[in-house]
């Protein structure tokens, strides 16, 4: 279990993490979401005792990080996939890690086989793709058979097979009582993997709830409707209280009314429908609703400039 | 908030330190470039000794009697100790600054949270490696120098006590400079910056030498280094043992600063 209490981190005048308190409990996968610069990575570094908190404390299984003489047996982590010296082989990278925590070197080969790097174990890491780096980082995290796992963006660069493998591995570990804490920007994937979500924005915890509750509270889903008289249909739906947006293919995306009501309004107006589809609530929709006012960096919605 | 209480496993300090040393030894020995650097130091030391002593031998006929009395053949052969100093200063700084530049330092310090022990282990291993290579390099340089100067009646046998002391003190000085490299790498965190800082540390004193009083010039690192491999005693140079003590003091002061820095700063 990871226990974080009143944790803050200031860099000069910037408050990267602002008095956050939360628990990451065993037996479930907890997702950690937040916009860029929201404090996710800083929080994770403080959990690993890499950055010193300005205030607050972190405990792993009830004890501070530094009380664990073999930390890799307590928490396995992957913060940056590329944080490896490229001139060393994958096997040797895991070997020094095993020596550092008194882990049986036989685990090195087991972990390499587990993550599917057997054929390249003796290759220099600088020849690896991002996905292979991720697999090596995951092997390093699992090396000490820890009961807590913490991964920052572990899905980046993984292929479809790798994503499915990692999802199943994390779910299996959680179902065996491990504490699993992952951050990701791949919201669709996280919605499938995480049982519980922590949402952080501008250094503060904005939501701490089961995934299903966050979806039901912050995302309603939409109805996609297609007709040969879209403008007339949109007027009728707007009068009924819906919010309408038009897709590139000419379909209408309707928020605020359910599919039955949309169908009934179209029928009453004598407008034939070519499509009426309900799209379930998405984590992306919930995430944007929660973090709407807590995003520091936004894309410019205007058109891209003409190439010069 | 209530905290669950789990009693962490206890490890003796000796076991914990042994694991850190073993991990750092694995890091050191699994980079091919570290082996190449050692071989380079030996070969280049022999080459520098050959060039230096060949130059002295070829000019021997034009040297005055007074200059012949003051000539120090050991220092001429072991001038190559500078090669070892540069090699292990750079190797030492890169042993940690390369980890900072790749981000691997965060993997290291998450796995080994006794941060000062990580720096001390690196320093001890680089010092040991530098000493071993330094001995081989100095013996090679002495052998080459002996071959070049023998015809002038200036033989440099290894079984001569004075020569043996110069070989050992020179190797110890290179060890200490390896520790300086580790310390600068820890303090500056950037490989190129740490290399430049080491170059300035070793040779920078020469730039400011004209501004220094004569009594202080012998404490400049490069002068102290060359004094460790000198057999002739002059008022301008430190005694070899004192010269080694001066270099070791520089190394220890920087090492203390480095351990304080790694403990206090974010990784």
XYZ file of C-alpha atoms in Angstrom:
575
model
C 0.000 0.000 0.000
C 1.176 3.508 -0.824
C 0.129 6.184 1.655
C 0.651 9.801 0.711
C -0.105 12.467 3.279
C -0.101 16.224 2.775
C 2.599 15.984 0.113
C 3.845 19.209 -1.497
C 6.695 20.178 -3.742
C 7.707 23.703 -4.632
C 10.276 24.737 -7.224
C 10.905 28.392 -6.453
C 7.518 30.074 -6.822
C 5.997 27.134 -8.681
C 3.939 24.724 -6.615
C 4.239 21.475 -8.566
C 2.386 19.391 -5.981
C 0.042 21.065 -3.553
C -0.730 19.253 -0.285
C -2.020 16.025 -1.793
C -3.280 13.168 0.349
C -4.316 9.778 -1.000
C -3.903 6.039 -0.540
C -3.152 3.556 -3.269
C -4.650 0.339 -1.972
C -3.713 -3.240 -2.699
C -5.887 -5.581 -4.732
C -6.751 -3.128 -7.459
C -5.199 -1.194 -10.310
C -5.168 2.524 -9.573
C -4.789 4.887 -12.514
C -3.130 8.270 -12.081
C -4.386 10.875 -14.545
C -3.608 14.485 -15.106
C -2.806 17.002 -17.825
C 0.805 17.728 -18.749
C 2.582 19.476 -15.888
C -0.086 18.535 -13.358
C 2.358 16.959 -10.884
C 2.048 13.240 -11.674
C 5.726 12.524 -12.277
C 6.837 14.755 -9.391
C 4.502 12.858 -7.060
C 5.863 9.544 -8.306
C 9.453 10.706 -7.824
C 8.640 11.746 -4.251
C 7.071 8.329 -3.609
C 10.433 6.811 -4.627
C 12.357 9.241 -2.405
C 14.057 10.707 -5.478
C 12.723 14.232 -4.927
C 12.518 15.658 -1.432
C 9.006 16.849 -0.490
C 8.555 20.424 0.685
C 5.926 19.106 3.096
C 4.320 15.787 3.855
C 5.292 12.152 3.896
C 5.028 8.961 1.912
C 4.880 5.468 3.360
C 5.134 2.141 1.628
C 3.534 -0.699 3.551
C 3.476 1.575 6.588
C 7.126 2.606 6.536
C 9.107 5.400 4.898
C 10.978 4.420 1.734
C 14.340 4.692 3.443
C 13.318 2.166 6.117
C 13.269 -0.565 3.489
C 16.826 -1.858 3.047
C 15.867 -3.763 -0.103
C 13.432 -1.345 -1.754
C 13.146 -3.356 -4.962
C 11.494 -6.126 -2.945
C 8.890 -3.623 -1.733
C 8.197 -1.457 -4.784
C 8.974 -2.014 -8.442
C 8.943 1.124 -10.521
C 9.342 2.352 -14.042
C 9.558 6.112 -14.381
C 11.445 6.631 -17.660
C 11.895 3.834 -20.162
C 15.027 5.397 -21.664
C 16.781 5.807 -18.307
C 19.323 3.119 -19.091
C 22.928 3.371 -20.238
C 22.766 2.298 -23.857
C 26.205 0.678 -24.042
C 25.241 -1.977 -21.479
C 23.327 -5.125 -22.419
C 19.806 -5.734 -21.138
C 20.994 -8.716 -19.114
C 23.802 -6.768 -17.465
C 21.444 -3.896 -16.656
C 19.248 -6.305 -14.728
C 22.288 -8.004 -13.160
C 23.539 -4.881 -11.407
C 20.027 -4.163 -10.191
C 19.766 -7.699 -8.800
C 23.111 -7.327 -6.994
C 22.034 -4.005 -5.472
C 19.125 -5.609 -3.603
C 20.506 -9.092 -2.942
C 18.154 -10.645 -5.506
C 19.009 -14.095 -6.840
C 20.650 -13.531 -10.275
C 18.535 -16.401 -11.656
C 15.624 -13.923 -11.548
C 17.343 -11.917 -14.287
C 16.825 -14.623 -16.892
C 13.293 -15.315 -15.625
C 12.290 -11.682 -16.024
C 13.906 -11.387 -19.445
C 11.917 -14.411 -20.583
C 8.748 -13.041 -18.976
C 8.862 -9.743 -20.872
C 9.825 -11.397 -24.147
C 13.374 -10.044 -24.514
C 15.162 -13.423 -24.531
C 16.461 -13.030 -28.075
C 18.001 -9.619 -27.405
C 19.141 -10.093 -23.788
C 22.797 -9.827 -24.784
C 22.279 -6.876 -27.125
C 23.215 -3.350 -26.136
C 20.210 -1.406 -24.931
C 20.936 1.457 -27.344
C 19.725 -0.807 -30.172
C 16.303 -1.203 -28.539
C 13.041 0.372 -29.688
C 10.873 2.323 -27.226
C 8.675 -0.722 -26.743
C 11.712 -2.875 -25.916
C 12.902 -0.231 -23.463
C 9.478 -0.384 -21.799
C 9.690 -4.163 -21.549
C 13.161 -3.913 -19.998
C 11.897 -1.340 -17.504
C 8.991 -3.608 -16.603
C 11.411 -6.533 -16.138
C 13.486 -4.355 -13.792
C 10.377 -3.388 -11.821
C 9.319 -7.024 -11.394
C 12.845 -8.255 -10.553
C 12.459 -8.135 -6.775
C 8.932 -9.679 -6.774
C 7.583 -6.522 -5.081
C 4.019 -6.217 -3.768
C 3.781 -2.614 -4.971
C 4.218 -1.629 -8.614
C 4.342 1.920 -9.896
C 4.652 2.713 -13.599
C 4.732 6.109 -15.280
C 3.347 5.837 -18.818
C 4.173 2.136 -19.209
C 2.075 1.745 -22.363
C 4.050 4.237 -24.467
C 5.661 2.493 -27.398
C 4.184 -0.924 -26.676
C 2.551 -2.714 -29.590
C -0.966 -4.163 -29.352
C 0.333 -7.487 -28.063
C 2.491 -5.704 -25.485
C -0.416 -3.561 -24.281
C -2.663 -6.600 -23.901
C 0.127 -8.491 -22.112
C 0.785 -5.621 -19.704
C -2.931 -5.099 -19.043
C -3.373 -8.785 -18.194
C -0.183 -8.823 -16.089
C -1.228 -5.774 -14.059
C -4.748 -7.080 -13.528
C -3.387 -10.473 -12.504
C -0.959 -8.888 -10.021
C -3.717 -6.736 -8.553
C -6.056 -9.714 -8.215
C -3.260 -11.443 -6.263
C -3.228 -8.611 -3.752
C -0.522 -6.372 -5.207
C -0.783 -2.593 -5.188
C -0.648 -1.363 -8.793
C -0.322 2.357 -9.550
C 0.009 3.522 -13.152
C -0.154 6.806 -14.974
C -1.081 6.952 -18.627
C -2.355 9.316 -21.261
C -3.947 6.362 -23.083
C -7.323 6.931 -21.482
C -9.258 4.254 -23.339
C -6.717 1.670 -22.253
C -6.659 2.984 -18.706
C -10.463 2.814 -18.529
C -10.190 -0.910 -19.292
C -7.346 -1.561 -16.856
C -7.876 0.649 -13.809
C -10.422 -0.131 -11.091
C -9.819 3.172 -9.357
C -8.683 6.572 -10.562
C -6.813 9.481 -9.069
C -7.058 12.656 -11.121
C -4.559 15.433 -10.455
C -4.552 18.943 -11.861
C -2.281 21.857 -10.991
C -0.806 19.773 -8.214
C -4.103 19.026 -6.453
C -6.131 15.850 -6.354
C -9.334 16.587 -8.287
C -10.935 13.140 -8.074
C -10.241 9.966 -6.130
C -12.911 7.390 -6.890
C -13.667 4.097 -8.612
C -13.455 4.286 -12.400
C -17.153 3.460 -12.764
C -18.137 6.316 -10.443
C -15.937 8.825 -12.249
C -17.497 7.796 -15.557
C -21.042 7.992 -14.244
C -20.486 11.318 -12.445
C -18.543 13.156 -15.125
C -19.457 11.645 -18.498
C -22.905 11.072 -19.890
C -22.173 9.559 -23.241
C -23.473 10.935 -26.549
C -25.944 9.978 -29.237
C -24.787 10.052 -32.841
C -27.584 10.644 -35.313
C -27.547 10.921 -39.103
C -30.294 12.299 -41.297
C -30.782 13.853 -44.742
C -32.259 16.956 -42.985
C -29.592 17.579 -40.333
C -30.155 21.323 -39.894
C -33.886 20.900 -39.254
C -33.214 17.970 -36.918
C -30.603 19.971 -35.025
C -33.107 22.807 -34.484
C -35.675 20.413 -33.023
C -33.100 18.770 -30.727
C -31.691 22.104 -29.567
C -35.199 23.302 -28.672
C -35.513 20.121 -26.558
C -32.386 21.096 -24.594
C -29.680 19.127 -26.399
C -26.183 20.374 -27.225
C -25.286 19.576 -30.798
C -22.008 19.328 -32.639
C -21.534 18.272 -36.231
C -18.939 15.662 -37.200
C -16.784 15.772 -40.328
C -19.017 13.134 -41.950
C -22.171 15.210 -41.467
C -23.557 13.275 -38.506
C -24.809 15.112 -35.423
C -23.352 14.383 -31.985
C -26.054 14.963 -29.390
C -25.310 15.533 -25.727
C -27.998 15.890 -23.061
C -30.704 13.630 -24.542
C -30.871 9.856 -24.634
C -31.350 7.855 -27.844
C -35.026 7.134 -27.244
C -35.834 10.828 -26.892
C -33.799 11.746 -29.974
C -35.678 9.079 -31.973
C -39.032 10.288 -30.685
C -38.281 13.933 -31.566
C -37.180 12.962 -35.079
C -40.292 10.823 -35.545
C -42.616 13.585 -34.322
C -40.991 15.990 -36.786
C -41.326 13.487 -39.612
C -37.551 13.334 -40.153
C -36.209 9.974 -41.306
C -32.989 8.825 -39.587
C -30.151 6.991 -41.307
C -28.335 6.223 -38.048
C -29.057 6.444 -34.347
C -26.171 5.219 -32.195
C -25.456 5.621 -28.506
C -21.771 6.078 -27.645
C -21.105 5.174 -24.009
C -19.456 7.560 -21.573
C -15.712 7.777 -22.182
C -12.893 8.393 -19.762
C -11.669 11.126 -22.077
C -14.970 12.964 -21.635
C -14.815 12.531 -17.854
C -11.140 13.559 -17.755
C -11.812 16.747 -19.706
C -14.790 17.560 -17.492
C -12.739 17.106 -14.306
C -9.565 18.846 -15.435
C -11.207 21.589 -17.491
C -10.057 24.418 -15.219
C -6.826 22.741 -14.113
C -4.950 22.520 -17.382
C -1.845 24.632 -17.766
C -1.000 23.782 -21.359
C -3.705 23.795 -24.052
C -3.613 23.261 -27.786
C -4.566 26.226 -29.929
C -7.935 25.345 -31.493
C -7.270 27.567 -34.512
C -6.241 26.271 -37.913
C -2.599 25.388 -38.396
C -0.682 28.096 -40.221
C 0.087 27.877 -43.907
C 3.441 26.219 -44.581
C 6.140 28.727 -45.463
C -4.875 8.747 8.436
C -3.785 5.478 10.030
C -0.585 3.798 8.968
C -0.286 0.055 8.646
C 2.851 -1.105 10.404
C 5.102 -3.605 8.695
C 8.513 -4.262 10.160
C 11.174 -3.875 7.484
C 13.866 -6.503 7.190
C 17.108 -5.389 8.838
C 20.443 -5.594 7.050
C 23.838 -5.038 8.596
C 25.689 -2.031 7.241
C 28.390 -4.331 5.928
C 25.931 -6.407 3.890
C 24.192 -3.299 2.540
C 27.517 -1.680 1.605
C 28.711 -4.931 0.018
C 25.649 -5.042 -2.214
C 26.126 -1.463 -3.355
C 29.794 -2.110 -4.120
C 28.873 -5.265 -6.037
C 26.207 -3.428 -8.044
C 28.628 -0.617 -8.871
C 31.349 -3.143 -9.751
C 28.929 -4.816 -12.164
C 28.186 -1.428 -13.727
C 31.901 -0.676 -14.074
C 32.874 -4.023 -15.571
C 29.954 -4.346 -17.981
C 30.837 -1.287 -20.041
C 33.361 -2.143 -22.706
C 34.518 1.467 -22.869
C 35.848 1.181 -19.295
C 38.152 -1.680 -20.309
C 39.230 0.181 -23.421
C 40.045 3.243 -21.313
C 42.329 1.141 -19.099
C 44.150 -0.366 -22.076
C 44.413 3.081 -23.651
C 45.991 4.471 -20.475
C 48.654 1.742 -20.475
C 49.453 2.095 -24.193
C 49.417 5.884 -24.157
C 51.596 6.013 -21.031
C 54.186 3.884 -22.781
C 53.964 6.131 -25.839
C 54.306 9.368 -23.867
C 57.221 7.913 -21.885
C 58.906 6.896 -25.145
C 58.502 10.349 -26.673
C 59.613 12.194 -23.551
C 62.656 10.089 -22.769
C 63.671 9.802 -26.442
C 63.668 13.590 -26.607
C 65.819 13.832 -23.491
C 68.207 11.159 -24.807
C 68.623 12.832 -28.179
C 69.397 16.186 -26.523
C 71.708 14.656 -23.954
C 74.892 15.685 -25.793
C 73.901 19.369 -25.646
C 73.001 19.358 -21.935
C 75.416 21.108 -19.553
C 77.085 19.269 -16.692
C 74.974 21.208 -14.173
C 71.802 20.307 -16.005
C 72.839 16.642 -16.105
C 73.161 16.655 -12.334
C 69.675 18.128 -12.001
C 68.113 15.830 -14.600
C 65.474 13.511 -13.155
C 65.135 10.425 -15.400
C 62.282 8.990 -13.297
C 60.205 12.088 -13.753
C 61.050 12.124 -17.444
C 59.734 8.559 -17.869
C 56.773 8.910 -15.523
C 55.682 12.245 -16.993
C 53.145 9.915 -18.619
C 51.272 9.872 -15.307
C 49.332 12.795 -16.795
C 47.758 10.351 -19.267
C 46.468 8.217 -16.414
C 45.211 11.295 -14.591
C 43.225 12.489 -17.610
C 41.884 9.007 -18.377
C 40.703 8.252 -14.864
C 39.515 11.773 -14.152
C 37.228 11.466 -17.157
C 36.268 7.864 -16.379
C 35.454 8.851 -12.806
C 33.327 11.824 -13.786
C 31.469 9.839 -16.448
C 30.806 6.958 -14.071
C 28.129 9.143 -12.524
C 27.510 12.078 -14.875
C 26.540 9.610 -17.635
C 23.890 8.243 -15.269
C 22.556 11.745 -14.750
C 22.507 12.457 -18.480
C 20.544 9.285 -19.293
C 18.305 9.484 -16.228
C 19.615 6.143 -14.964
C 20.666 7.833 -11.725
C 16.998 7.697 -10.711
C 16.975 3.938 -11.258
C 20.186 3.667 -9.232
C 19.013 5.823 -6.341
C 15.582 4.182 -6.213
C 17.317 0.805 -5.918
C 20.037 2.071 -3.525
C 18.696 4.871 -1.341
C 21.938 5.213 0.666
C 23.057 7.903 -1.746
C 26.390 8.750 -0.182
C 27.279 5.039 -0.222
C 26.633 4.989 -3.977
C 29.105 7.848 -4.535
C 31.657 6.374 -2.125
C 31.418 2.975 -3.836
C 31.960 4.516 -7.245
C 34.910 6.507 -5.896
C 36.464 3.446 -4.248
C 36.093 1.297 -7.364
C 37.432 3.948 -9.729
C 40.336 4.533 -7.333
C 41.128 0.806 -7.214
C 40.909 0.462 -10.999
C 43.022 3.589 -11.498
C 45.632 2.289 -9.047
C 45.900 -1.077 -10.805
C 46.144 0.473 -14.258
C 48.414 3.203 -12.868
C 50.898 0.613 -11.590
C 50.940 -1.232 -14.932
C 51.190 2.048 -16.866
C 54.027 3.341 -14.709
C 55.948 0.071 -14.919
C 55.474 0.134 -18.701
C 56.604 3.764 -18.844
C 59.620 3.016 -16.682
C 60.531 0.070 -18.921
C 60.251 2.213 -22.041
C 62.184 5.041 -20.378
C 64.868 2.616 -19.288
C 65.296 1.391 -22.862
C 65.569 4.961 -24.168
C 67.926 6.304 -21.521
C 70.061 3.235 -20.938
C 72.560 4.218 -23.639
C 73.195 7.483 -21.776
C 74.005 5.617 -18.595
C 70.692 6.578 -17.006
C 69.104 3.216 -16.340
C 65.796 3.023 -14.435
C 65.634 -0.453 -12.874
C 62.381 -1.380 -11.142
C 64.216 -3.059 -8.297
C 65.595 0.340 -7.334
C 63.719 1.533 -4.225
C 63.421 5.139 -5.441
C 61.948 4.063 -8.772
C 59.519 1.677 -7.113
C 58.292 4.409 -4.756
C 57.711 6.747 -7.727
C 55.702 4.042 -9.515
C 53.504 3.477 -6.472
C 53.067 7.144 -5.505
C 52.250 8.058 -9.110
C 49.602 5.334 -9.257
C 48.123 6.495 -5.946
C 47.976 10.060 -7.264
C 46.096 8.843 -10.354
C 43.700 7.018 -7.992
C 43.048 10.199 -6.076
C 42.427 12.078 -9.320
C 39.893 9.394 -10.297
C 38.089 10.273 -7.062
C 38.257 13.954 -8.048
C 36.563 12.956 -11.328
C 33.772 11.061 -9.533
C 33.231 14.031 -7.224
C 33.081 16.579 -10.048
C 30.705 14.310 -11.989
C 28.422 14.134 -8.945
C 28.533 17.878 -8.363
C 28.061 18.986 -11.980
C 25.936 16.080 -13.323
C 26.828 16.764 -16.960
C 29.534 14.685 -18.648
C 31.015 17.469 -20.744
C 30.842 19.992 -17.936
C 32.508 17.586 -15.525
C 35.259 16.787 -18.043
C 35.970 20.477 -18.557
C 35.942 21.053 -14.805
C 38.431 18.229 -14.341
C 40.680 19.681 -17.042
C 40.526 23.059 -15.321
C 41.205 21.454 -11.953
C 44.295 19.671 -13.256
C 45.728 22.322 -15.568
C 43.919 25.492 -14.513
C 46.565 26.251 -11.920
C 49.059 26.662 -14.746
C 46.899 29.427 -16.211
C 46.990 31.342 -12.953
C 50.515 30.338 -11.966
C 52.019 33.729 -12.830
C 49.617 35.334 -10.366
C 50.427 32.887 -7.580
C 53.255 33.400 -5.076
C 56.155 31.010 -5.667
C 55.468 29.250 -2.378
C 51.969 28.267 -3.553
C 52.817 27.094 -7.056
C 53.947 23.684 -5.844
C 50.418 23.054 -4.487
C 48.845 23.465 -7.923
C 47.422 20.004 -8.830
C 49.540 19.391 -11.933
C 52.741 20.357 -10.084
C 51.803 18.175 -7.128
C 51.043 15.275 -9.487
C 54.441 15.502 -11.181
C 56.134 15.852 -7.792
C 54.819 12.392 -6.833
C 56.954 10.847 -9.605
C 60.082 12.919 -9.013
C 63.270 11.626 -7.425
C 65.230 14.884 -7.330
C 64.381 17.145 -4.415
C 64.117 20.853 -5.220
C 62.733 23.778 -3.199
C 60.181 24.428 -5.962
C 58.623 20.976 -5.667
C 56.863 19.192 -2.829
C 58.275 16.012 -1.355
C 56.553 13.115 -3.221
C 54.716 11.898 -0.127
C 53.565 15.415 0.727
C 52.518 15.922 -2.904
C 50.374 12.793 -2.690
C 48.868 14.045 0.565
C 47.983 17.365 -1.124
C 46.248 15.634 -4.049
C 44.470 13.268 -1.654
C 43.258 16.251 0.367
C 41.817 17.876 -2.764
C 40.084 14.578 -3.568
C 38.650 14.138 -0.068
C 37.352 17.713 0.132
C 35.584 17.314 -3.213
C 34.291 13.867 -2.220
C 32.710 15.270 0.941
C 31.081 18.029 -1.141
C 29.834 15.416 -3.624
C 28.260 13.186 -0.960
C 26.558 16.201 0.607
C 25.286 17.267 -2.791
C 23.814 13.911 -3.781
C 22.067 13.537 -0.428
C 20.562 17.023 -0.419
C 19.601 17.583 -4.046
C 16.688 15.978 -5.876
C 17.802 13.109 -8.103
